[in-house]
């Protein structure tokens, strides 16, 4: 994110990637699954019997847990219920086209088999399996783009990584050496051992110079030219801009961008976080983001046993069912011509404008302000059998007559055909 926290500023600084064809699959995807999974799922928001406020994956830093003590969690990590096929299938059912999983989060524990450290899931846990290998296979089989989250600056386990000043003396850290001799070899592993990777999702770019960010971007592109890099590589680099966590820009934003977001309040699993957003809220956020030109990267935090919480599963499946009916108005769309009205949003594709109605009018009459294009027909996206909806055009704009009862309790998409 830019220093002032706004995506607008971040993208203003970024060299225009608009014409870069490598982003086409990602631009069309619009909706992805984020997975924060690591040792922090064991304490799940508690340490020594005490609830720890804040996001679950930050427990080590919040409690300044010594490396030696936190490390012992690895000996207890045995997620025997982990099922890569089921996770990828959930993403598919949710209508999510890419999956970004924490290969290494700030706690430094590697959730893949790394040769650079034994502090990894294959060597240090009773589980002994490489979930990234299993996910890579499942993603290939089910046609989902596998992507890795990698914490490039913060590493609370590595003596030279950013963040841990309770075990290590900050002044003595060799951050450049850590990037060169640890981060880069690990990025190489991730791009060499798991097949084609959709993107590397870097995070919290403190302490990293422009030259260091640039050399990581170049490394990724050199190893897999098609692999994208998100904006949190830092220094206004990367292939697309990242909004703040759970932040949705107020207006249309003409750049490639993404909002990473939680379903409850945490990223990593916390057993007492039940502040779940409703399916309706999540669908409205998806539509809002897509109408402004962004992607929605929605997080799940699996348990230490390997289960995705039921509340997340239920919501994702409902979102997928909505997308099953209305995906035409989301995937591959660009921002619609009408922005900034409160009862809905617009998206567009080729010669069609989609009006997403959040609050269906009691009489079924939807008034769409004039947007300066010649509209020749209207239909409900989810119900092709209903045929053309009566359409009148007057000085105020369009009047589309739909059914009096709400067609979809979450949001109704109306397709308006344009005379091109
Ligand atoms: O510190 C992390 C946090 O744990 C989480 O991974 C989020 C996801 O966007 N990124 C950082 C905070 O912005």
PDB file of N, CA, C and O in Angstrom, residues 50-121:
ATOM      1  N   UNK A  50      -4.425 -17.485  27.954  1.00  0.00           N
ATOM      2  CA  UNK A  50      -4.918 -16.097  27.934  1.00  0.00           C
ATOM      3  C   UNK A  50      -5.332 -15.728  26.505  1.00  0.00           C
ATOM      4  O   UNK A  50      -4.562 -15.965  25.558  1.00  0.00           O
ATOM      5  N   UNK A  51      -6.530 -15.126  26.322  1.00  0.00           N
ATOM      6  CA  UNK A  51      -6.888 -14.699  24.958  1.00  0.00           C
ATOM      7  C   UNK A  51      -5.993 -13.545  24.507  1.00  0.00           C
ATOM      8  O   UNK A  51      -5.740 -12.612  25.274  1.00  0.00           O
ATOM      9  N   UNK A  52      -5.507 -13.636  23.285  1.00  0.00           N
ATOM     10  CA  UNK A  52      -4.620 -12.590  22.750  1.00  0.00           C
ATOM     11  C   UNK A  52      -5.420 -11.785  21.727  1.00  0.00           C
ATOM     12  O   UNK A  52      -5.869 -12.339  20.718  1.00  0.00           O
ATOM     13  N   UNK A  53      -5.584 -10.479  21.981  1.00  0.00           N
ATOM     14  CA  UNK A  53      -6.361  -9.684  21.023  1.00  0.00           C
ATOM     15  C   UNK A  53      -5.666  -9.563  19.661  1.00  0.00           C
ATOM     16  O   UNK A  53      -4.448  -9.762  19.568  1.00  0.00           O
ATOM     17  N   UNK A  54      -6.444  -9.240  18.657  1.00  0.00           N
ATOM     18  CA  UNK A  54      -5.861  -9.017  17.328  1.00  0.00           C
ATOM     19  C   UNK A  54      -5.905 -10.265  16.463  1.00  0.00           C
ATOM     20  O   UNK A  54      -6.477 -11.286  16.845  1.00  0.00           O
ATOM     21  N   UNK A  55      -5.253 -10.144  15.307  1.00  0.00           N
ATOM     22  CA  UNK A  55      -5.310 -11.222  14.325  1.00  0.00           C
ATOM     23  C   UNK A  55      -4.458 -12.414  14.788  1.00  0.00           C
ATOM     24  O   UNK A  55      -3.365 -12.251  15.344  1.00  0.00           O
ATOM     25  N   UNK A  56      -5.007 -13.627  14.541  1.00  0.00           N
ATOM     26  CA  UNK A  56      -4.437 -14.843  15.130  1.00  0.00           C
ATOM     27  C   UNK A  56      -3.005 -15.139  14.747  1.00  0.00           C
ATOM     28  O   UNK A  56      -2.226 -15.656  15.562  1.00  0.00           O
ATOM     29  N   UNK A  57      -2.622 -14.821  13.514  1.00  0.00           N
ATOM     30  CA  UNK A  57      -1.281 -15.191  13.036  1.00  0.00           C
ATOM     31  C   UNK A  57      -0.188 -14.296  13.598  1.00  0.00           C
ATOM     32  O   UNK A  57       0.992 -14.546  13.391  1.00  0.00           O
ATOM     33  N   UNK A  58      -0.596 -13.277  14.353  1.00  0.00           N
ATOM     34  CA  UNK A  58       0.372 -12.358  14.959  1.00  0.00           C
ATOM     35  C   UNK A  58       0.681 -12.707  16.418  1.00  0.00           C
ATOM     36  O   UNK A  58       1.319 -11.931  17.116  1.00  0.00           O
ATOM     37  N   UNK A  59       0.224 -13.869  16.894  1.00  0.00           N
ATOM     38  CA  UNK A  59       0.366 -14.188  18.313  1.00  0.00           C
ATOM     39  C   UNK A  59       1.831 -14.168  18.768  1.00  0.00           C
ATOM     40  O   UNK A  59       2.146 -13.702  19.877  1.00  0.00           O
ATOM     41  N   UNK A  60       2.744 -14.620  17.930  1.00  0.00           N
ATOM     42  CA  UNK A  60       4.158 -14.689  18.328  1.00  0.00           C
ATOM     43  C   UNK A  60       4.694 -13.298  18.634  1.00  0.00           C
ATOM     44  O   UNK A  60       5.366 -13.086  19.649  1.00  0.00           O
ATOM     45  N   UNK A  61       4.390 -12.339  17.758  1.00  0.00           N
ATOM     46  CA  UNK A  61       4.887 -10.977  17.986  1.00  0.00           C
ATOM     47  C   UNK A  61       4.160 -10.289  19.130  1.00  0.00           C
ATOM     48  O   UNK A  61       4.786  -9.676  20.000  1.00  0.00           O
ATOM     49  N   UNK A  62       2.842 -10.445  19.166  1.00  0.00           N
ATOM     50  CA  UNK A  62       2.058  -9.770  20.212  1.00  0.00           C
ATOM     51  C   UNK A  62       2.521 -10.174  21.607  1.00  0.00           C
ATOM     52  O   UNK A  62       2.590  -9.367  22.509  1.00  0.00           O
ATOM     53  N   UNK A  63       2.839 -11.465  21.771  1.00  0.00           N
ATOM     54  CA  UNK A  63       3.252 -11.974  23.074  1.00  0.00           C
ATOM     55  C   UNK A  63       4.764 -12.056  23.209  1.00  0.00           C
ATOM     56  O   UNK A  63       5.271 -12.535  24.219  1.00  0.00           O
ATOM     57  N   UNK A  64       5.450 -11.606  22.181  1.00  0.00           N
ATOM     58  CA  UNK A  64       6.913 -11.683  22.147  1.00  0.00           C
ATOM     59  C   UNK A  64       7.388 -13.065  22.609  1.00  0.00           C
ATOM     60  O   UNK A  64       8.209 -13.203  23.513  1.00  0.00           O
ATOM     61  N   UNK A  65       6.828 -14.052  21.954  1.00  0.00           N
ATOM     62  CA  UNK A  65       7.141 -15.437  22.328  1.00  0.00           C
ATOM     63  C   UNK A  65       8.545 -15.775  21.816  1.00  0.00           C
ATOM     64  O   UNK A  65       8.831 -15.612  20.620  1.00  0.00           O
ATOM     65  N   UNK A  66       9.411 -16.254  22.702  1.00  0.00           N
ATOM     66  CA  UNK A  66      10.769 -16.586  22.242  1.00  0.00           C
ATOM     67  C   UNK A  66      10.743 -17.652  21.149  1.00  0.00           C
ATOM     68  O   UNK A  66       9.901 -18.553  21.177  1.00  0.00           O
ATOM     69  N   UNK A  67      11.681 -17.531  20.199  1.00  0.00           N
ATOM     70  CA  UNK A  67      11.759 -18.477  19.085  1.00  0.00           C
ATOM     71  C   UNK A  67      11.732 -19.917  19.585  1.00  0.00           C
ATOM     72  O   UNK A  67      10.982 -20.755  19.090  1.00  0.00           O
ATOM     73  N   UNK A  68      12.555 -20.210  20.618  1.00  0.00           N
ATOM     74  CA  UNK A  68      12.645 -21.604  21.084  1.00  0.00           C
ATOM     75  C   UNK A  68      11.304 -22.127  21.572  1.00  0.00           C
ATOM     76  O   UNK A  68      10.984 -23.299  21.419  1.00  0.00           O
ATOM     77  N   UNK A  69      10.521 -21.236  22.177  1.00  0.00           N
ATOM     78  CA  UNK A  69       9.225 -21.668  22.701  1.00  0.00           C
ATOM     79  C   UNK A  69       8.205 -21.839  21.563  1.00  0.00           C
ATOM     80  O   UNK A  69       7.493 -22.838  21.497  1.00  0.00           O
ATOM     81  N   UNK A  70       8.178 -20.861  20.664  1.00  0.00           N
ATOM     82  CA  UNK A  70       7.202 -20.924  19.552  1.00  0.00           C
ATOM     83  C   UNK A  70       7.501 -22.122  18.652  1.00  0.00           C
ATOM     84  O   UNK A  70       6.583 -22.802  18.192  1.00  0.00           O
ATOM     85  N   UNK A  71       8.796 -22.371  18.456  1.00  0.00           N
ATOM     86  CA  UNK A  71       9.208 -23.486  17.597  1.00  0.00           C
ATOM     87  C   UNK A  71       8.600 -24.814  18.023  1.00  0.00           C
ATOM     88  O   UNK A  71       8.361 -25.684  17.200  1.00  0.00           O
ATOM     89  N   UNK A  72       8.371 -24.944  19.343  1.00  0.00           N
ATOM     90  CA  UNK A  72       7.904 -26.245  19.836  1.00  0.00           C
ATOM     91  C   UNK A  72       6.504 -26.577  19.313  1.00  0.00           C
ATOM     92  O   UNK A  72       6.079 -27.731  19.363  1.00  0.00           O
ATOM     93  N   UNK A  73       5.806 -25.560  18.798  1.00  0.00           N
ATOM     94  CA  UNK A  73       4.487 -25.841  18.212  1.00  0.00           C
ATOM     95  C   UNK A  73       4.611 -26.830  17.050  1.00  0.00           C
ATOM     96  O   UNK A  73       3.703 -27.622  16.798  1.00  0.00           O
ATOM     97  N   UNK A  74       5.734 -26.744  16.341  1.00  0.00           N
ATOM     98  CA  UNK A  74       5.899 -27.596  15.153  1.00  0.00           C
ATOM     99  C   UNK A  74       5.774 -29.078  15.517  1.00  0.00           C
ATOM    100  O   UNK A  74       5.189 -29.859  14.767  1.00  0.00           O
ATOM    101  N   UNK A  75       6.286 -29.445  16.684  1.00  0.00           N
ATOM    102  CA  UNK A  75       6.237 -30.843  17.118  1.00  0.00           C
ATOM    103  C   UNK A  75       4.812 -31.330  17.354  1.00  0.00           C
ATOM    104  O   UNK A  75       4.567 -32.538  17.498  1.00  0.00           O
ATOM    105  N   UNK A  76       3.876 -30.384  17.434  1.00  0.00           N
ATOM    106  CA  UNK A  76       2.469 -30.763  17.683  1.00  0.00           C
ATOM    107  C   UNK A  76       1.602 -30.565  16.447  1.00  0.00           C
ATOM    108  O   UNK A  76       0.391 -30.770  16.511  1.00  0.00           O
ATOM    109  N   UNK A  77       2.193 -30.114  15.346  1.00  0.00           N
ATOM    110  CA  UNK A  77       1.376 -29.787  14.175  1.00  0.00           C
ATOM    111  C   UNK A  77       1.145 -31.043  13.343  1.00  0.00           C
ATOM    112  O   UNK A  77       2.060 -31.554  12.696  1.00  0.00           O
ATOM    113  N   UNK A  78      -0.067 -31.550  13.388  1.00  0.00           N
ATOM    114  CA  UNK A  78      -0.375 -32.786  12.666  1.00  0.00           C
ATOM    115  C   UNK A  78      -1.789 -32.712  12.069  1.00  0.00           C
ATOM    116  O   UNK A  78      -2.720 -33.352  12.554  1.00  0.00           O
ATOM    117  N   UNK A  79      -1.918 -31.912  11.006  1.00  0.00           N
ATOM    118  CA  UNK A  79      -3.253 -31.666  10.442  1.00  0.00           C
ATOM    119  C   UNK A  79      -3.759 -32.820   9.575  1.00  0.00           C
ATOM    120  O   UNK A  79      -3.871 -32.709   8.358  1.00  0.00           O
ATOM    121  N   UNK A  80      -4.079 -33.930  10.222  1.00  0.00           N
ATOM    122  CA  UNK A  80      -4.419 -35.147   9.467  1.00  0.00           C
ATOM    123  C   UNK A  80      -5.714 -34.992   8.672  1.00  0.00           C
ATOM    124  O   UNK A  80      -6.000 -35.803   7.807  1.00  0.00           O
ATOM    125  N   UNK A  81      -6.497 -33.983   8.971  1.00  0.00           N
ATOM    126  CA  UNK A  81      -7.749 -33.802   8.214  1.00  0.00           C
ATOM    127  C   UNK A  81      -7.555 -32.936   6.956  1.00  0.00           C
ATOM    128  O   UNK A  81      -8.495 -32.684   6.224  1.00  0.00           O
ATOM    129  N   UNK A  82      -6.314 -32.483   6.758  1.00  0.00           N
ATOM    130  CA  UNK A  82      -6.034 -31.681   5.550  1.00  0.00           C
ATOM    131  C   UNK A  82      -6.331 -32.504   4.300  1.00  0.00           C
ATOM    132  O   UNK A  82      -5.871 -33.637   4.168  1.00  0.00           O
ATOM    133  N   UNK A  83      -7.073 -31.918   3.388  1.00  0.00           N
ATOM    134  CA  UNK A  83      -7.456 -32.615   2.160  1.00  0.00           C
ATOM    135  C   UNK A  83      -7.371 -31.597   1.021  1.00  0.00           C
ATOM    136  O   UNK A  83      -8.266 -30.773   0.834  1.00  0.00           O
ATOM    137  N   UNK A  84      -6.280 -31.658   0.275  1.00  0.00           N
ATOM    138  CA  UNK A  84      -6.042 -30.659  -0.778  1.00  0.00           C
ATOM    139  C   UNK A  84      -7.171 -30.655  -1.798  1.00  0.00           C
ATOM    140  O   UNK A  84      -7.625 -29.591  -2.238  1.00  0.00           O
ATOM    141  N   UNK A  85      -7.643 -31.853  -2.154  1.00  0.00           N
ATOM    142  CA  UNK A  85      -8.724 -31.912  -3.164  1.00  0.00           C
ATOM    143  C   UNK A  85      -9.959 -31.172  -2.660  1.00  0.00           C
ATOM    144  O   UNK A  85     -10.609 -30.454  -3.410  1.00  0.00           O
ATOM    145  N   UNK A  86     -10.261 -31.363  -1.374  1.00  0.00           N
ATOM    146  CA  UNK A  86     -11.467 -30.725  -0.823  1.00  0.00           C
ATOM    147  C   UNK A  86     -11.298 -29.206  -0.752  1.00  0.00           C
ATOM    148  O   UNK A  86     -12.238 -28.458  -1.014  1.00  0.00           O
ATOM    149  N   UNK A  87     -10.111 -28.734  -0.405  1.00  0.00           N
ATOM    150  CA  UNK A  87      -9.893 -27.272  -0.334  1.00  0.00           C
ATOM    151  C   UNK A  87     -10.042 -26.652  -1.725  1.00  0.00           C
ATOM    152  O   UNK A  87     -10.686 -25.623  -1.892  1.00  0.00           O
ATOM    153  N   UNK A  88      -9.413 -27.285  -2.701  1.00  0.00           N
ATOM    154  CA  UNK A  88      -9.473 -26.724  -4.056  1.00  0.00           C
ATOM    155  C   UNK A  88     -10.904 -26.830  -4.583  1.00  0.00           C
ATOM    156  O   UNK A  88     -11.419 -25.906  -5.224  1.00  0.00           O
ATOM    157  N   UNK A  89     -11.556 -27.936  -4.244  1.00  0.00           N
ATOM    158  CA  UNK A  89     -12.942 -28.091  -4.683  1.00  0.00           C
ATOM    159  C   UNK A  89     -13.832 -27.018  -4.041  1.00  0.00           C
ATOM    160  O   UNK A  89     -14.755 -26.498  -4.682  1.00  0.00           O
ATOM    161  N   UNK A  90     -13.537 -26.645  -2.807  1.00  0.00           N
ATOM    162  CA  UNK A  90     -14.315 -25.567  -2.167  1.00  0.00           C
ATOM    163  C   UNK A  90     -14.106 -24.250  -2.920  1.00  0.00           C
ATOM    164  O   UNK A  90     -15.065 -23.519  -3.173  1.00  0.00           O
ATOM    165  N   UNK A  91     -12.851 -23.972  -3.275  1.00  0.00           N
ATOM    166  CA  UNK A  91     -12.583 -22.743  -4.041  1.00  0.00           C
ATOM    167  C   UNK A  91     -13.385 -22.771  -5.350  1.00  0.00           C
ATOM    168  O   UNK A  91     -14.015 -21.786  -5.734  1.00  0.00           O
ATOM    169  N   UNK A  92     -13.395 -23.933  -5.996  1.00  0.00           N
ATOM    170  CA  UNK A  92     -14.161 -24.051  -7.252  1.00  0.00           C
ATOM    171  C   UNK A  92     -15.645 -23.823  -7.010  1.00  0.00           C
ATOM    172  O   UNK A  92     -16.305 -23.098  -7.740  1.00  0.00           O
ATOM    173  N   UNK A  93     -16.146 -24.477  -5.958  1.00  0.00           N
ATOM    174  CA  UNK A  93     -17.584 -24.322  -5.669  1.00  0.00           C
ATOM    175  C   UNK A  93     -17.934 -22.879  -5.330  1.00  0.00           C
ATOM    176  O   UNK A  93     -19.037 -22.420  -5.560  1.00  0.00           O
ATOM    177  N   UNK A  94     -16.963 -22.165  -4.751  1.00  0.00           N
ATOM    178  CA  UNK A  94     -17.191 -20.759  -4.383  1.00  0.00           C
ATOM    179  C   UNK A  94     -17.091 -19.844  -5.598  1.00  0.00           C
ATOM    180  O   UNK A  94     -17.414 -18.668  -5.518  1.00  0.00           O
ATOM    181  N   UNK A  95     -16.600 -20.382  -6.706  1.00  0.00           N
ATOM    182  CA  UNK A  95     -16.424 -19.548  -7.899  1.00  0.00           C
ATOM    183  C   UNK A  95     -15.113 -18.786  -7.873  1.00  0.00           C
ATOM    184  O   UNK A  95     -14.939 -17.797  -8.588  1.00  0.00           O
ATOM    185  N   UNK A  96     -14.171 -19.260  -7.034  1.00  0.00           N
ATOM    186  CA  UNK A  96     -12.872 -18.584  -6.918  1.00  0.00           C
ATOM    187  C   UNK A  96     -11.888 -19.220  -7.898  1.00  0.00           C
ATOM    188  O   UNK A  96     -11.744 -20.430  -7.933  1.00  0.00           O
ATOM    189  N   UNK A  97     -11.234 -18.387  -8.682  1.00  0.00           N
ATOM    190  CA  UNK A  97     -10.421 -18.900  -9.790  1.00  0.00           C
ATOM    191  C   UNK A  97      -8.946 -19.031  -9.428  1.00  0.00           C
ATOM    192  O   UNK A  97      -8.179 -19.571 -10.211  1.00  0.00           O
ATOM    193  N   UNK A  98      -8.529 -18.461  -8.310  1.00  0.00           N
ATOM    194  CA  UNK A  98      -7.136 -18.613  -7.893  1.00  0.00           C
ATOM    195  C   UNK A  98      -7.080 -18.757  -6.381  1.00  0.00           C
ATOM    196  O   UNK A  98      -8.020 -18.375  -5.671  1.00  0.00           O
ATOM    197  N   UNK A  99      -5.987 -19.370  -5.944  1.00  0.00           N
ATOM    198  CA  UNK A  99      -5.852 -19.687  -4.524  1.00  0.00           C
ATOM    199  C   UNK A  99      -4.471 -19.230  -4.067  1.00  0.00           C
ATOM    200  O   UNK A  99      -3.465 -19.603  -4.676  1.00  0.00           O
ATOM    201  N   UNK A 100      -4.426 -18.390  -3.058  1.00  0.00           N
ATOM    202  CA  UNK A 100      -3.147 -17.865  -2.556  1.00  0.00           C
ATOM    203  C   UNK A 100      -2.958 -18.398  -1.136  1.00  0.00           C
ATOM    204  O   UNK A 100      -3.756 -18.094  -0.251  1.00  0.00           O
ATOM    205  N   UNK A 101      -1.933 -19.207  -0.926  1.00  0.00           N
ATOM    206  CA  UNK A 101      -1.733 -19.811   0.402  1.00  0.00           C
ATOM    207  C   UNK A 101      -0.386 -19.418   0.992  1.00  0.00           C
ATOM    208  O   UNK A 101       0.600 -19.263   0.263  1.00  0.00           O
ATOM    209  N   UNK A 102      -0.359 -19.281   2.312  1.00  0.00           N
ATOM    210  CA  UNK A 102       0.852 -18.867   3.024  1.00  0.00           C
ATOM    211  C   UNK A 102       1.926 -19.961   2.964  1.00  0.00           C
ATOM    212  O   UNK A 102       1.856 -20.948   3.686  1.00  0.00           O
ATOM    213  N   UNK A 103       2.913 -19.759   2.096  1.00  0.00           N
ATOM    214  CA  UNK A 103       4.067 -20.662   2.064  1.00  0.00           C
ATOM    215  C   UNK A 103       4.975 -20.347   3.252  1.00  0.00           C
ATOM    216  O   UNK A 103       5.564 -21.230   3.873  1.00  0.00           O
ATOM    217  N   UNK A 104       5.093 -19.042   3.568  1.00  0.00           N
ATOM    218  CA  UNK A 104       5.800 -18.616   4.787  1.00  0.00           C
ATOM    219  C   UNK A 104       5.172 -17.312   5.240  1.00  0.00           C
ATOM    220  O   UNK A 104       5.146 -16.349   4.478  1.00  0.00           O
ATOM    221  N   UNK A 105       4.648 -17.301   6.447  1.00  0.00           N
ATOM    222  CA  UNK A 105       4.111 -16.048   6.997  1.00  0.00           C
ATOM    223  C   UNK A 105       5.170 -15.424   7.908  1.00  0.00           C
ATOM    224  O   UNK A 105       6.321 -15.874   7.949  1.00  0.00           O
ATOM    225  N   UNK A 106       4.781 -14.354   8.628  1.00  0.00           N
ATOM    226  CA  UNK A 106       5.785 -13.613   9.401  1.00  0.00           C
ATOM    227  C   UNK A 106       6.451 -14.472  10.488  1.00  0.00           C
ATOM    228  O   UNK A 106       7.554 -14.158  10.922  1.00  0.00           O
ATOM    229  N   UNK A 107       5.779 -15.512  10.963  1.00  0.00           N
ATOM    230  CA  UNK A 107       6.388 -16.343  12.022  1.00  0.00           C
ATOM    231  C   UNK A 107       7.571 -17.145  11.497  1.00  0.00           C
ATOM    232  O   UNK A 107       8.295 -17.778  12.274  1.00  0.00           O
ATOM    233  N   UNK A 108       7.752 -17.156  10.164  1.00  0.00           N
ATOM    234  CA  UNK A 108       8.942 -17.785   9.586  1.00  0.00           C
ATOM    235  C   UNK A 108       8.810 -19.278   9.347  1.00  0.00           C
ATOM    236  O   UNK A 108       9.689 -19.878   8.720  1.00  0.00           O
ATOM    237  N   UNK A 109       7.729 -19.882   9.821  1.00  0.00           N
ATOM    238  CA  UNK A 109       7.593 -21.326   9.636  1.00  0.00           C
ATOM    239  C   UNK A 109       7.194 -21.624   8.194  1.00  0.00           C
ATOM    240  O   UNK A 109       6.225 -21.047   7.687  1.00  0.00           O
ATOM    241  N   UNK A 110       7.927 -22.514   7.548  1.00  0.00           N
ATOM    242  CA  UNK A 110       7.665 -22.787   6.139  1.00  0.00           C
ATOM    243  C   UNK A 110       6.646 -23.911   6.016  1.00  0.00           C
ATOM    244  O   UNK A 110       6.874 -25.017   6.511  1.00  0.00           O
ATOM    245  N   UNK A 111       5.577 -23.607   5.326  1.00  0.00           N
ATOM    246  CA  UNK A 111       4.507 -24.584   5.153  1.00  0.00           C
ATOM    247  C   UNK A 111       4.739 -25.442   3.911  1.00  0.00           C
ATOM    248  O   UNK A 111       3.824 -26.006   3.344  1.00  0.00           O
ATOM    249  N   UNK A 112       6.009 -25.488   3.490  1.00  0.00           N
ATOM    250  CA  UNK A 112       6.370 -26.348   2.355  1.00  0.00           C
ATOM    251  C   UNK A 112       7.738 -26.947   2.671  1.00  0.00           C
ATOM    252  O   UNK A 112       8.440 -26.479   3.575  1.00  0.00           O
ATOM    253  N   UNK A 113       8.118 -27.985   1.936  1.00  0.00           N
ATOM    254  CA  UNK A 113       9.409 -28.635   2.173  1.00  0.00           C
ATOM    255  C   UNK A 113      10.538 -27.795   1.617  1.00  0.00           C
ATOM    256  O   UNK A 113      10.775 -27.806   0.420  1.00  0.00           O
ATOM    257  N   UNK A 114      11.223 -27.065   2.519  1.00  0.00           N
ATOM    258  CA  UNK A 114      12.310 -26.188   2.085  1.00  0.00           C
ATOM    259  C   UNK A 114      13.660 -26.820   2.397  1.00  0.00           C
ATOM    260  O   UNK A 114      13.846 -27.440   3.450  1.00  0.00           O
ATOM    261  N   UNK A 115      14.622 -26.652   1.487  1.00  0.00           N
ATOM    262  CA  UNK A 115      15.990 -27.101   1.768  1.00  0.00           C
ATOM    263  C   UNK A 115      16.795 -26.017   2.461  1.00  0.00           C
ATOM    264  O   UNK A 115      17.937 -26.238   2.837  1.00  0.00           O
ATOM    265  N   UNK A 116      16.217 -24.848   2.624  1.00  0.00           N
ATOM    266  CA  UNK A 116      16.951 -23.720   3.207  1.00  0.00           C
ATOM    267  C   UNK A 116      16.866 -23.694   4.729  1.00  0.00           C
ATOM    268  O   UNK A 116      17.601 -22.963   5.379  1.00  0.00           O
ATOM    269  N   UNK A 117      15.931 -24.427   5.300  1.00  0.00           N
ATOM    270  CA  UNK A 117      15.775 -24.480   6.749  1.00  0.00           C
ATOM    271  C   UNK A 117      15.037 -25.760   7.111  1.00  0.00           C
ATOM    272  O   UNK A 117      14.213 -26.253   6.329  1.00  0.00           O
ATOM    273  N   UNK A 118      15.350 -26.284   8.307  1.00  0.00           N
ATOM    274  CA  UNK A 118      14.593 -27.456   8.760  1.00  0.00           C
ATOM    275  C   UNK A 118      13.296 -27.042   9.423  1.00  0.00           C
ATOM    276  O   UNK A 118      12.470 -27.877   9.783  1.00  0.00           O
ATOM    277  N   UNK A 119      13.144 -25.717   9.589  1.00  0.00           N
ATOM    278  CA  UNK A 119      11.935 -25.202  10.227  1.00  0.00           C
ATOM    279  C   UNK A 119      10.823 -25.178   9.175  1.00  0.00           C
ATOM    280  O   UNK A 119      10.378 -24.123   8.728  1.00  0.00           O
ATOM    281  N   UNK A 120      10.442 -26.377   8.775  1.00  0.00           N
ATOM    282  CA  UNK A 120       9.409 -26.484   7.732  1.00  0.00           C
ATOM    283  C   UNK A 120       8.529 -27.688   8.010  1.00  0.00           C
ATOM    284  O   UNK A 120       8.907 -28.604   8.737  1.00  0.00           O
ATOM    285  N   UNK A 121       7.380 -27.687   7.407  1.00  0.00           N
ATOM    286  CA  UNK A 121       6.333 -28.672   7.737  1.00  0.00           C
ATOM    287  C   UNK A 121       6.760 -30.113   7.459  1.00  0.00           C
ATOM    288  O   UNK A 121       6.328 -31.037   8.157  1.00  0.00           O
TER     289      UNK A 121
END
